[in-house]
């Protein structure tokens, strides 16, 4: 039987419904490989495309680069997005078509804004016994900047907030408790690294904004919140409407808290491009294949990464 919506479905006008606290949605990451390194792709997933403007999360390592192929991602283009590189261990050298050459170490931020077009390469620095462990995330740029100029910035130190019992939050992007990262922001979003110590049943609290949606990606150890235990290889989506996050752990743990105002523009992602329409992606792929000036030239000993035309353009 189907029937009209009744007062059991929706309260009558004037009655205030108390919203239930949102459930935590835990989705396994997809295992894939980038530049010779196994990665766990937490975003995008079929069921979850964006969290705020965050549209891509790759968790790489930890893996020792001693004898293996290491990280060697040759020159490739981006448009319409910012790349956020954040390491827990190791060193990665970034070069790009703007002329930037920047080594990044744990605790530092590399933030590249693609705008209309940029190209870059990334090489993991090898050393005996040294591991590399980190994340690379993308943020979709809004219409106001996505056709604009490319840019690159490096932040050697970032502000931190003590959470109590030895736990420390690093404000990678955005703001937490009045402490703001110096990193450029094109939308209203936040990225926080959480370094947690065993706390038994006692919890650490992180202030949230009810108008943001949030997700957690655990990078090391495990983190308990709201009756769920989150481990590496998952995206824990928290939804909107929360003003606080309570976390506990039984082992030294690292997690990334990402969030922002829900991204209202429809995002079309294909290969390394974030766009709104297929034609934009077709044009970008052709520019890269031709090697025209749009994406520029990356000084790198590695081969350029090529891609065939998108399926709708063949
Ligand atoms: Mn890239």
mmCIF file of C-alpha atoms and ligand atoms in Angstrom:
data_model
loop_
_atom_site.group_PDB
_atom_site.id
_atom_site.type_symbol
_atom_site.label_atom_id
_atom_site.label_comp_id
_atom_site.label_asym_id
_atom_site.label_seq_id
_atom_site.Cartn_x
_atom_site.Cartn_y
_atom_site.Cartn_z
ATOM 1 C CA UNK A 1 0.000 0.000 0.000
ATOM 2 C CA UNK A 2 1.117 3.486 -0.641
ATOM 3 C CA UNK A 3 -0.650 6.552 0.546
ATOM 4 C CA UNK A 4 -0.356 10.198 1.311
ATOM 5 C CA UNK A 5 2.329 11.447 3.619
ATOM 6 C CA UNK A 6 0.823 11.718 7.086
ATOM 7 C CA UNK A 7 1.762 13.355 10.354
ATOM 8 C CA UNK A 8 3.612 10.126 11.192
ATOM 9 C CA UNK A 9 6.034 10.907 8.333
ATOM 10 C CA UNK A 10 6.362 14.642 8.776
ATOM 11 C CA UNK A 11 5.313 16.619 11.837
ATOM 12 C CA UNK A 12 2.506 19.133 11.229
ATOM 13 C CA UNK A 13 3.551 22.708 10.568
ATOM 14 C CA UNK A 14 4.655 24.435 13.734
ATOM 15 C CA UNK A 15 5.754 21.311 15.565
ATOM 16 C CA UNK A 16 9.490 21.217 16.116
ATOM 17 C CA UNK A 17 11.131 17.914 15.307
ATOM 18 C CA UNK A 18 14.254 17.115 17.293
ATOM 19 C CA UNK A 19 16.847 15.938 14.782
ATOM 20 C CA UNK A 20 18.470 12.652 15.679
ATOM 21 C CA UNK A 21 22.273 12.781 15.859
ATOM 22 C CA UNK A 22 23.542 11.727 12.459
ATOM 23 C CA UNK A 23 24.817 8.207 12.078
ATOM 24 C CA UNK A 24 28.428 7.528 11.173
ATOM 25 C CA UNK A 25 28.722 6.006 7.694
ATOM 26 C CA UNK A 26 31.887 3.924 7.313
ATOM 27 C CA UNK A 27 32.915 3.055 3.741
ATOM 28 C CA UNK A 28 35.957 0.916 2.858
ATOM 29 C CA UNK A 29 38.557 2.627 0.696
ATOM 30 C CA UNK A 30 39.415 1.251 -2.735
ATOM 31 C CA UNK A 31 42.889 -0.248 -3.073
ATOM 32 C CA UNK A 32 44.749 1.054 -6.090
ATOM 33 C CA UNK A 33 48.261 2.114 -7.072
ATOM 34 C CA UNK A 34 49.816 5.477 -7.910
ATOM 35 C CA UNK A 35 53.321 5.909 -9.272
ATOM 36 C CA UNK A 36 54.346 2.434 -8.083
ATOM 37 C CA UNK A 37 52.950 2.816 -4.575
ATOM 38 C CA UNK A 38 49.879 1.058 -3.182
ATOM 39 C CA UNK A 39 47.267 3.573 -2.016
ATOM 40 C CA UNK A 40 43.909 3.432 -0.287
ATOM 41 C CA UNK A 41 41.451 5.767 -2.009
ATOM 42 C CA UNK A 42 38.909 6.942 0.550
ATOM 43 C CA UNK A 43 37.302 9.533 -1.741
ATOM 44 C CA UNK A 44 35.612 9.675 -4.182
ATOM 45 C CA UNK A 45 33.489 6.569 -3.731
ATOM 46 C CA UNK A 46 30.344 5.635 -5.594
ATOM 47 C CA UNK A 47 28.269 6.491 -2.536
ATOM 48 C CA UNK A 48 30.182 9.612 -1.488
ATOM 49 C CA UNK A 49 31.680 12.053 -3.987
ATOM 50 C CA UNK A 50 32.545 15.062 -1.849
ATOM 51 C CA UNK A 51 32.910 16.145 1.785
ATOM 52 C CA UNK A 52 32.685 19.922 1.658
ATOM 53 C CA UNK A 53 34.953 20.787 -1.285
ATOM 54 C CA UNK A 54 37.181 17.752 -0.554
ATOM 55 C CA UNK A 55 36.777 15.458 -3.560
ATOM 56 C CA UNK A 56 39.756 13.085 -3.417
ATOM 57 C CA UNK A 57 41.700 11.374 -0.611
ATOM 58 C CA UNK A 58 44.570 8.950 -1.290
ATOM 59 C CA UNK A 59 46.316 7.386 1.720
ATOM 60 C CA UNK A 60 49.757 6.123 0.672
ATOM 61 C CA UNK A 61 51.990 3.809 2.672
ATOM 62 C CA UNK A 62 53.534 3.371 5.100
ATOM 63 C CA UNK A 63 56.045 1.648 2.859
ATOM 64 C CA UNK A 64 59.829 1.476 2.798
ATOM 65 C CA UNK A 65 61.335 3.000 -0.334
ATOM 66 C CA UNK A 66 64.745 1.340 0.067
ATOM 67 C CA UNK A 67 64.781 -1.095 -2.866
ATOM 68 C CA UNK A 68 61.298 -0.902 -4.356
ATOM 69 C CA UNK A 69 60.154 1.341 -7.178
ATOM 70 C CA UNK A 70 59.333 4.052 -4.660
ATOM 71 C CA UNK A 71 57.142 6.988 -5.551
ATOM 72 C CA UNK A 72 57.823 8.284 -9.023
ATOM 73 C CA UNK A 73 54.880 10.174 -10.474
ATOM 74 C CA UNK A 74 55.945 11.785 -13.750
ATOM 75 C CA UNK A 75 54.652 15.094 -15.093
ATOM 76 C CA UNK A 76 50.859 15.161 -15.330
ATOM 77 C CA UNK A 77 48.279 17.945 -15.562
ATOM 78 C CA UNK A 78 45.551 19.170 -13.231
ATOM 79 C CA UNK A 79 42.724 21.665 -13.529
ATOM 80 C CA UNK A 80 39.932 22.956 -11.315
ATOM 81 C CA UNK A 81 41.366 21.633 -8.063
ATOM 82 C CA UNK A 82 43.900 22.171 -5.285
ATOM 83 C CA UNK A 83 46.262 19.354 -4.256
ATOM 84 C CA UNK A 84 47.047 19.059 -0.545
ATOM 85 C CA UNK A 85 50.084 16.929 0.310
ATOM 86 C CA UNK A 86 50.625 15.914 3.938
ATOM 87 C CA UNK A 87 53.231 13.438 5.162
ATOM 88 C CA UNK A 88 53.575 11.397 8.357
ATOM 89 C CA UNK A 89 56.970 9.993 7.318
ATOM 90 C CA UNK A 90 59.506 10.345 4.511
ATOM 91 C CA UNK A 91 60.245 13.111 2.053
ATOM 92 C CA UNK A 92 58.744 13.904 -1.353
ATOM 93 C CA UNK A 93 60.119 16.309 -3.961
ATOM 94 C CA UNK A 94 57.546 18.365 -5.877
ATOM 95 C CA UNK A 95 58.329 20.133 -9.151
ATOM 96 C CA UNK A 96 55.787 21.976 -11.300
ATOM 97 C CA UNK A 97 55.292 23.995 -14.472
ATOM 98 C CA UNK A 98 55.311 27.250 -12.455
ATOM 99 C CA UNK A 99 58.992 26.637 -11.714
ATOM 100 C CA UNK A 100 58.452 25.471 -8.129
ATOM 101 C CA UNK A 101 60.818 22.871 -6.690
ATOM 102 C CA UNK A 102 59.939 21.970 -3.123
ATOM 103 C CA UNK A 103 60.898 19.156 -0.784
ATOM 104 C CA UNK A 104 58.154 18.344 1.703
ATOM 105 C CA UNK A 105 58.686 16.712 5.094
ATOM 106 C CA UNK A 106 56.283 15.502 7.796
ATOM 107 C CA UNK A 107 54.331 18.340 9.385
ATOM 108 C CA UNK A 108 54.619 20.551 6.314
ATOM 109 C CA UNK A 109 52.008 21.408 3.698
ATOM 110 C CA UNK A 110 52.342 21.557 -0.071
ATOM 111 C CA UNK A 111 49.286 23.250 -1.587
ATOM 112 C CA UNK A 112 49.060 23.518 -5.352
ATOM 113 C CA UNK A 113 46.201 25.392 -7.005
ATOM 114 C CA UNK A 114 45.556 24.214 -10.552
ATOM 115 C CA UNK A 115 42.993 26.767 -11.723
ATOM 116 C CA UNK A 116 42.847 26.676 -15.548
ATOM 117 C CA UNK A 117 45.887 24.410 -15.681
ATOM 118 C CA UNK A 118 49.160 23.328 -14.106
ATOM 119 C CA UNK A 119 51.395 20.258 -14.324
ATOM 120 C CA UNK A 120 53.605 18.689 -11.672
ATOM 121 C CA UNK A 121 55.748 15.673 -10.799
ATOM 122 C CA UNK A 122 56.401 14.006 -7.442
ATOM 123 C CA UNK A 123 59.347 11.827 -6.437
ATOM 124 C CA UNK A 124 59.761 10.069 -3.101
ATOM 125 C CA UNK A 125 63.255 10.517 -1.663
ATOM 126 C CA UNK A 126 64.865 7.123 -1.125
ATOM 127 C CA UNK A 127 67.013 6.334 1.843
ATOM 128 C CA UNK A 128 67.894 2.970 3.428
ATOM 129 C CA UNK A 129 65.281 1.990 5.970
ATOM 130 C CA UNK A 130 63.222 5.104 5.428
ATOM 131 C CA UNK A 131 59.473 4.812 5.084
ATOM 132 C CA UNK A 132 57.141 7.111 3.276
ATOM 133 C CA UNK A 133 53.645 7.580 4.656
ATOM 134 C CA UNK A 134 51.177 10.296 3.799
ATOM 135 C CA UNK A 135 48.059 11.521 2.132
ATOM 136 C CA UNK A 136 47.255 13.489 -0.943
ATOM 137 C CA UNK A 137 43.888 15.197 -1.096
ATOM 138 C CA UNK A 138 42.134 17.326 -3.677
ATOM 139 C CA UNK A 139 39.785 20.203 -3.114
ATOM 140 C CA UNK A 140 37.359 21.168 -5.890
ATOM 141 C CA UNK A 141 37.787 24.830 -6.740
ATOM 142 C CA UNK A 142 34.644 26.964 -6.875
ATOM 143 C CA UNK A 143 33.564 28.691 -10.104
ATOM 144 C CA UNK A 144 35.069 31.947 -8.819
ATOM 145 C CA UNK A 145 38.650 30.620 -9.045
ATOM 146 C CA UNK A 146 38.633 27.418 -11.067
ATOM 147 C CA UNK A 147 39.386 29.162 -14.385
ATOM 148 C CA UNK A 148 41.998 31.391 -12.752
ATOM 149 C CA UNK A 149 45.768 31.290 -12.447
ATOM 150 C CA UNK A 150 47.710 28.351 -11.062
ATOM 151 C CA UNK A 151 49.694 28.796 -7.838
ATOM 152 C CA UNK A 152 51.861 26.841 -5.427
ATOM 153 C CA UNK A 153 52.546 27.412 -1.753
ATOM 154 C CA UNK A 154 54.579 25.574 0.860
ATOM 155 C CA UNK A 155 54.086 25.977 4.595
ATOM 156 C CA UNK A 156 57.032 24.769 6.658
ATOM 157 C CA UNK A 157 55.183 25.007 9.973
ATOM 158 C CA UNK A 158 51.502 24.997 10.804
ATOM 159 C CA UNK A 159 49.618 26.079 13.929
ATOM 160 C CA UNK A 160 48.580 23.481 16.489
ATOM 161 C CA UNK A 161 45.905 23.182 19.184
ATOM 162 C CA UNK A 162 46.444 21.124 22.362
ATOM 163 C CA UNK A 163 43.490 18.796 22.878
ATOM 164 C CA UNK A 164 44.540 17.507 26.305
ATOM 165 C CA UNK A 165 46.250 14.306 27.518
ATOM 166 C CA UNK A 166 49.037 14.788 24.974
ATOM 167 C CA UNK A 167 46.748 14.915 21.944
ATOM 168 C CA UNK A 168 47.584 17.592 19.387
ATOM 169 C CA UNK A 169 45.553 18.928 16.455
ATOM 170 C CA UNK A 170 47.454 20.540 13.571
ATOM 171 C CA UNK A 171 45.426 23.018 11.553
ATOM 172 C CA UNK A 172 46.496 22.113 8.022
ATOM 173 C CA UNK A 173 43.813 24.157 6.261
ATOM 174 C CA UNK A 174 41.064 26.340 7.688
ATOM 175 C CA UNK A 175 40.439 27.059 11.342
ATOM 176 C CA UNK A 176 39.974 25.290 14.648
ATOM 177 C CA UNK A 177 39.064 27.062 17.886
ATOM 178 C CA UNK A 178 40.186 30.456 16.561
ATOM 179 C CA UNK A 179 43.536 29.084 15.349
ATOM 180 C CA UNK A 180 43.884 29.490 11.584
ATOM 181 C CA UNK A 181 46.192 27.894 9.040
ATOM 182 C CA UNK A 182 47.992 30.368 6.748
ATOM 183 C CA UNK A 183 47.106 28.205 3.733
ATOM 184 C CA UNK A 184 44.989 29.623 0.927
ATOM 185 C CA UNK A 185 41.325 28.649 0.952
ATOM 186 C CA UNK A 186 38.977 29.038 -2.012
ATOM 187 C CA UNK A 187 35.940 27.571 -0.226
ATOM 188 C CA UNK A 188 34.771 27.314 3.387
ATOM 189 C CA UNK A 189 36.497 24.126 4.573
ATOM 190 C CA UNK A 190 38.884 22.646 7.109
ATOM 191 C CA UNK A 191 41.566 19.949 7.274
ATOM 192 C CA UNK A 192 42.907 18.909 10.693
ATOM 193 C CA UNK A 193 45.586 16.340 11.549
ATOM 194 C CA UNK A 194 44.827 14.623 14.858
ATOM 195 C CA UNK A 195 47.753 13.105 16.786
ATOM 196 C CA UNK A 196 46.127 11.077 19.564
ATOM 197 C CA UNK A 197 47.581 9.282 22.600
ATOM 198 C CA UNK A 198 46.046 6.298 24.396
ATOM 199 C CA UNK A 199 43.288 7.799 26.511
ATOM 200 C CA UNK A 200 41.484 4.753 27.883
ATOM 201 C CA UNK A 201 37.791 5.469 28.032
ATOM 202 C CA UNK A 202 38.347 9.215 28.378
ATOM 203 C CA UNK A 203 37.730 11.227 25.267
ATOM 204 C CA UNK A 204 39.325 14.116 23.448
ATOM 205 C CA UNK A 205 36.937 16.729 22.123
ATOM 206 C CA UNK A 206 37.215 18.652 18.864
ATOM 207 C CA UNK A 207 34.885 21.589 18.201
ATOM 208 C CA UNK A 208 32.869 21.207 14.996
ATOM 209 C CA UNK A 209 30.654 23.563 13.019
ATOM 210 C CA UNK A 210 27.058 22.407 12.534
ATOM 211 C CA UNK A 211 26.969 23.993 9.053
ATOM 212 C CA UNK A 212 29.904 21.837 7.898
ATOM 213 C CA UNK A 213 29.819 18.192 6.899
ATOM 214 C CA UNK A 214 32.785 16.131 8.125
ATOM 215 C CA UNK A 215 34.632 12.877 7.592
ATOM 216 C CA UNK A 216 37.511 11.105 9.313
ATOM 217 C CA UNK A 217 40.289 9.117 7.646
ATOM 218 C CA UNK A 218 42.446 7.205 10.124
ATOM 219 C CA UNK A 219 46.064 7.039 8.947
ATOM 220 C CA UNK A 220 47.607 5.054 11.808
ATOM 221 C CA UNK A 221 46.255 3.145 14.823
ATOM 222 C CA UNK A 222 42.510 3.282 15.414
ATOM 223 C CA UNK A 223 40.050 5.874 16.643
ATOM 224 C CA UNK A 224 36.752 5.339 18.468
ATOM 225 C CA UNK A 225 33.862 7.787 18.194
ATOM 226 C CA UNK A 226 30.130 7.471 18.727
ATOM 227 C CA UNK A 227 30.319 3.721 19.309
ATOM 228 C CA UNK A 228 32.257 3.099 16.082
ATOM 229 C CA UNK A 229 35.911 2.142 15.777
ATOM 230 C CA UNK A 230 37.568 3.582 12.676
ATOM 231 C CA UNK A 231 40.706 2.020 11.215
ATOM 232 C CA UNK A 232 42.953 2.853 8.250
ATOM 233 C CA UNK A 233 41.437 2.032 4.862
ATOM 234 C CA UNK A 234 38.040 3.635 5.479
ATOM 235 C CA UNK A 235 36.174 6.904 5.190
ATOM 236 C CA UNK A 236 34.015 7.624 8.233
ATOM 237 C CA UNK A 237 31.416 10.172 7.139
ATOM 238 C CA UNK A 238 29.952 12.139 10.034
ATOM 239 C CA UNK A 239 27.420 14.272 8.146
ATOM 240 C CA UNK A 240 26.301 17.740 9.183
ATOM 241 C CA UNK A 241 24.735 19.193 12.303
ATOM 242 C CA UNK A 242 27.396 18.314 14.872
ATOM 243 C CA UNK A 243 29.020 20.844 17.184
ATOM 244 C CA UNK A 244 31.536 18.494 18.755
ATOM 245 C CA UNK A 245 33.486 15.333 18.023
ATOM 246 C CA UNK A 246 34.456 13.017 20.900
ATOM 247 C CA UNK A 247 37.410 10.733 20.170
ATOM 248 C CA UNK A 248 39.266 8.074 22.100
ATOM 249 C CA UNK A 249 41.995 5.605 21.259
ATOM 250 C CA UNK A 250 43.857 2.757 22.913
ATOM 251 C CA UNK A 251 47.063 3.211 20.912
ATOM 252 C CA UNK A 252 49.069 6.101 19.440
ATOM 253 C CA UNK A 253 46.959 7.109 16.446
ATOM 254 C CA UNK A 254 46.842 9.630 13.638
ATOM 255 C CA UNK A 255 43.718 10.704 11.835
ATOM 256 C CA UNK A 256 42.692 13.363 9.360
ATOM 257 C CA UNK A 257 39.484 15.282 9.982
ATOM 258 C CA UNK A 258 38.181 16.922 6.799
ATOM 259 C CA UNK A 259 35.086 19.046 6.492
ATOM 260 C CA UNK A 260 33.400 22.042 4.973
ATOM 261 C CA UNK A 261 30.182 23.557 3.784
ATOM 262 C CA UNK A 262 28.605 21.056 1.389
ATOM 263 C CA UNK A 263 29.884 21.820 -2.121
ATOM 264 C CA UNK A 264 26.808 22.896 -4.058
ATOM 265 C CA UNK A 265 28.234 22.885 -7.585
ATOM 266 C CA UNK A 266 28.001 19.580 -9.511
ATOM 267 C CA UNK A 267 31.529 18.203 -9.822
ATOM 268 C CA UNK A 268 32.640 16.129 -12.793
ATOM 269 C CA UNK A 269 35.923 14.294 -12.181
ATOM 270 C CA UNK A 270 37.857 12.425 -14.843
ATOM 271 C CA UNK A 271 41.543 11.423 -14.662
ATOM 272 C CA UNK A 272 43.353 14.391 -13.062
ATOM 273 C CA UNK A 273 40.724 16.960 -13.943
ATOM 274 C CA UNK A 274 37.874 18.464 -11.943
ATOM 275 C CA UNK A 275 35.279 20.187 -14.081
ATOM 276 C CA UNK A 276 31.564 20.776 -14.519
ATOM 277 C CA UNK A 277 31.061 19.565 -18.115
ATOM 278 C CA UNK A 278 32.548 16.884 -20.380
ATOM 279 C CA UNK A 279 33.657 19.429 -23.004
ATOM 280 C CA UNK A 280 36.000 21.087 -20.507
ATOM 281 C CA UNK A 281 37.681 17.750 -19.863
ATOM 282 C CA UNK A 282 37.887 16.928 -23.567
ATOM 283 C CA UNK A 283 39.654 20.267 -24.172
ATOM 284 C CA UNK A 284 42.056 19.727 -21.268
ATOM 285 C CA UNK A 285 43.026 16.225 -22.409
ATOM 286 C CA UNK A 286 43.688 17.546 -25.939
ATOM 287 C CA UNK A 287 45.854 20.372 -24.606
ATOM 288 C CA UNK A 288 47.929 17.943 -22.565
ATOM 289 C CA UNK A 289 48.266 15.484 -25.494
ATOM 290 C CA UNK A 290 49.417 18.330 -27.768
ATOM 291 C CA UNK A 291 51.783 19.647 -25.144
ATOM 292 C CA UNK A 292 50.563 23.195 -25.695
ATOM 293 C CA UNK A 293 51.258 26.053 -23.288
ATOM 294 C CA UNK A 294 48.116 25.552 -21.189
ATOM 295 C CA UNK A 295 49.745 23.153 -18.726
ATOM 296 C CA UNK A 296 53.336 24.205 -19.294
ATOM 297 C CA UNK A 297 56.480 22.116 -18.907
ATOM 298 C CA UNK A 298 57.673 20.380 -15.729
ATOM 299 C CA UNK A 299 61.443 20.088 -15.285
ATOM 300 C CA UNK A 300 61.674 16.357 -14.507
ATOM 301 C CA UNK A 301 63.730 13.354 -15.535
ATOM 302 C CA UNK A 302 60.555 11.262 -15.518
ATOM 303 C CA UNK A 303 58.379 10.636 -18.573
ATOM 304 C CA UNK A 304 55.156 12.594 -18.958
ATOM 305 C CA UNK A 305 52.041 10.626 -18.034
ATOM 306 C CA UNK A 306 49.710 10.358 -21.009
ATOM 307 C CA UNK A 307 46.055 9.433 -21.139
ATOM 308 C CA UNK A 308 43.764 8.491 -24.012
ATOM 309 C CA UNK A 309 40.827 10.734 -24.886
ATOM 310 C CA UNK A 310 37.824 10.368 -22.566
ATOM 311 C CA UNK A 311 35.266 7.760 -23.702
ATOM 312 C CA UNK A 312 32.666 10.342 -24.709
ATOM 313 C CA UNK A 313 35.180 12.091 -27.043
ATOM 314 C CA UNK A 314 36.232 9.078 -29.164
HETATM 315 MN MN1 LIG B 1 49.055 15.236 -9.213
#
